[in-house]
Amino acid sequence: MTVTVAQLRERGNAHFQAGDHAAALAAYTEALSLCDAGPERAVLHRNRAACYLKLEDYTKAEADASKAIEADGRDVKALFRRSQALQRLGRLDQAVTDLQRCLSLEPKNKAFQEALRALGSSMHEKMKTMSCTDSKVEQMFQILLDLKENDVDKKQKAAQNLIVLAREEAGAEKIFQSDGVRLLTQLLDTAKADLMLAALRTLVGLCSGHRSRTTAILAELGAPRLSAVLGVEHEQVSLAACNLLHVMFDSLKEGLQKDFRGKEDAVVLGLKKILEVGSTVSGSPGSLPVTENSRMSASVLLSKLYDDLKCDAERENFHQLCKDYVRSWFEGQDLAGKLRAIQTVSCLLQGPSDAGNRVLELEGIMDSVLSLCASVREAHQLVAVEALIHAADKAKRASFITANGVSLLKEIYKHSERDSIRIRALVGLCKLGSAGGTDFSMKQFAEGSTLKLAKQCRKWLCNEAMDVGTRRWAVEGLAYLTFDADVKEEFVEDKAALQAMFQLARSEDRSVLYAVASTLVNCTNSYDHEEPDPQMLELAKYAKQHIPEQHPKDKPDFVKRRVRKLLTAGVVSALACMVKSENPALTNSCRELISRVFLALVEEAEDRGGVVAQGGGKALIPLSLEGTEVGQTKAAQALAKITITSNPEMAFPGERIYEVVRPLVSLLHLQRTGLENFEGLMALTNLAGISERLRQKILKEKAVPMIEGYMFEEHELIRLAATECMCNMAMSREVQELFLAEGSDRLKLMVLYSGEEDEKLRRAASGTLAMLTALHPPICKRIPQVTVHWLEILQALLLSTSAELQHRGAVVVMNMVAAGRDVAEQLMASEVLEILSVLAKDKEKPRVAQAAKESLAQAVAYGLIQPNPEHA
């Protein structure tokens, strides 16, 4: 059937009134595609502008409103909508112009008057802030750059104020316009750690989300200065510089994707400078003063740079640049050059491993690594052994290294006099020894060997006389050895080793984070593991293929005990500290591992209170909003479990409770598992019952259509959870209106569910009806229209053996009788009258009797029945 423009417009209007703004937008857009008439198109553009405002797409709202105004300059609705969009876009002066035009057309319109007054106040505040900011910026720079100023507190306060100011767009722009970049560069050049930190953190604020400012800042600072700052000895300064580079990459990304040539130049420039840091061998003459964190930062940046490449040609160019850089240090160079080449390989293997594997295959590289492992010089041996370890981590090279490197690593481990070398050799053996992963039947070494290696790792880990960098390697070893369940069991029993690992996780050396997280994932068995299909197992046996075996100590009871021991040892506070880190070592992969551990920690309901008390709830929120999709989902599911069994207002105090909504709504997406859907719905049910503000937040996250969708789910528990969630959401006026929308089956479904055999579903649906009929009387008159079975369903509720269902049925009837004489007449003409008369006398169920009495009294008032003295 052909649909007319008028029909589409009416359809859009209905959707808009029902609160389905996306559907309304689609209808108006379709109507525009069929419409040629100028006036009609103007109305459709105006209506679309209203949709875009509701959907918070203010740029498109302004564009559509402008098209309507082009057709009719006196269209006050379009003018008003454009002013709203402009205000949201921060263009206050233009918004005022539109509002003044509205008032000139309708001088007595109070809405326009109030909007103009509010906007005038906003502009006044903005101007006042800007004028005040001018003097503040100048004053702060004067204090920081004054060499005679000896008041440390005053300088610290000025630096902090500058950083805070840069986080606001108005403040950032003011700093930038006030020659701020040149002054910040002067702060960097002072070589004083506190001033350098202030400058770097302020620059982060200036660059965040602003491409043009970032481009100008990058040109002013220059790559050599950035590289030098990245390599300074002061740990915090080096990390702050790395964070600045991260922010710059993110800000430049969008523009660079549109201009391939510009991107190519940026990649070449950035890659070479980062490789300079990553290839530096500590202690070599004339080298940059790098630390472990500096090299880790370089690896993370290289990964980020590589991941942002969008096509094979760009990735191939990246690989070629890396190969050329390594060759430039390896071919025809002395030993120092070869060491830098090998150090570069290590850096790449820890970052974009594809590039590292490519470089590792260059002629002579692997041979040099193996020969230098036997060097008598500790520095040379360290570089080579680390490269061998990182190469062993990659499946592509593991078989080669197992054949050629195991005997070498064993020799180094047994005979080296330096613990720094022995511990690295041990880690290499750990990696190769864990090649079977959790498969109990595929162990590389003899029985008991992994336990011996693990014991040595724990011994080094607890040795506080060793430097932190060396002890970190002990955790690296455990990250591999804890694939073995015997190792896990011994490790969680060693309280000193656990505390030492947690202490390292809190230390300045943040490069240990991934190893700590990996070890905890292994101990809690929170990695992915699927139960094998029994039929496939039989086929595998028949074909004589290898079948993975689970270690007896990896069964649920053992895992549960290990989790309890970790909780007792203080694992939650260690994880919370790891999440707070702004270090590049806290990569998205690392975040995912931490999320997996948290999900394992809250598996048992009785443990959740302790996890929240130690800061777990607070730590889970950022994990659920940033990182890999799997990591965000695991963190969101952990939040859901906490919200289901705890008081959400205590678990997430203050404003934090509103931050939980978005992660929980993400669990409702179709690609999530049934369990994740169910737990998300249960958690949202709890939140929706707390306050109208939380219900509005859930509405804003567009959860209601998803909740409705799950009310049709075949799985009875998911269907029940969705219905209970809708019951609490129905306390919101906007949701009540949805039940009256034309063409909607929402109310019909709720009435029919009230007559289902599943008592829990009936309870949820009838509770929703009781609430809807009490809060929104027009619904009472609609119930008889949605299904012919409405009367028998209400009668069945009133006759139920469940006092709770009886009460809900009685309340629905009471509300319907109170809503109007017509509905009351239909009820009194049925068997409901007789049932109510009996219920009104039931002294054992006072709430039910009271509702029945009120229904009968109202029927008497309407003159539908005669008064009965017994019901008085």
mmCIF file with all atom_site columns, C-alpha atoms in Angstrom, residues 92 96 114-128:
data_model
loop_
_atom_site.group_PDB
_atom_site.id
_atom_site.type_symbol
_atom_site.label_atom_id
_atom_site.label_alt_id
_atom_site.label_comp_id
_atom_site.label_asym_id
_atom_site.label_entity_id
_atom_site.label_seq_id
_atom_site.pdbx_PDB_ins_code
_atom_site.Cartn_x
_atom_site.Cartn_y
_atom_site.Cartn_z
_atom_site.occupancy
_atom_site.B_iso_or_equiv
_atom_site.pdbx_formal_charge
_atom_site.auth_seq_id
_atom_site.auth_comp_id
_atom_site.auth_asym_id
_atom_site.auth_atom_id
_atom_site.pdbx_PDB_model_num
ATOM 1  C CA . LEU A 1 92  ? 24.987 31.724 23.027 1.00 0.00 ? 92  LEU A CA 1
ATOM 2  C CA . VAL A 1 96  ? 19.915 35.047 21.944 1.00 0.00 ? 96  VAL A CA 1
ATOM 3  C CA . GLU A 1 114 ? 11.858 32.911 30.615 1.00 0.00 ? 114 GLU A CA 1
ATOM 4  C CA . ALA A 1 115 ? 14.248 31.292 28.117 1.00 0.00 ? 115 ALA A CA 1
ATOM 5  C CA . LEU A 1 116 ? 15.726 34.686 27.146 1.00 0.00 ? 116 LEU A CA 1
ATOM 6  C CA . ARG A 1 117 ? 16.139 35.656 30.794 1.00 0.00 ? 117 ARG A CA 1
ATOM 7  C CA . ALA A 1 118 ? 17.948 32.380 31.587 1.00 0.00 ? 118 ALA A CA 1
ATOM 8  C CA . LEU A 1 119 ? 20.158 32.687 28.520 1.00 0.00 ? 119 LEU A CA 1
ATOM 9  C CA . GLY A 1 120 ? 21.052 36.267 29.415 1.00 0.00 ? 120 GLY A CA 1
ATOM 10 C CA . SER A 1 121 ? 22.188 35.094 32.855 1.00 0.00 ? 121 SER A CA 1
ATOM 11 C CA . SER A 1 122 ? 24.312 32.326 31.275 1.00 0.00 ? 122 SER A CA 1
ATOM 12 C CA . MET A 1 123 ? 26.015 34.821 28.956 1.00 0.00 ? 123 MET A CA 1
ATOM 13 C CA . HIS A 1 124 ? 26.675 37.210 31.816 1.00 0.00 ? 124 HIS A CA 1
ATOM 14 C CA . GLU A 1 125 ? 28.287 34.428 33.860 1.00 0.00 ? 125 GLU A CA 1
ATOM 15 C CA . LYS A 1 126 ? 30.390 33.344 30.891 1.00 0.00 ? 126 LYS A CA 1
ATOM 16 C CA . MET A 1 127 ? 31.641 36.885 30.252 1.00 0.00 ? 127 MET A CA 1
ATOM 17 C CA . LYS A 1 128 ? 32.370 37.344 33.945 1.00 0.00 ? 128 LYS A CA 1
#
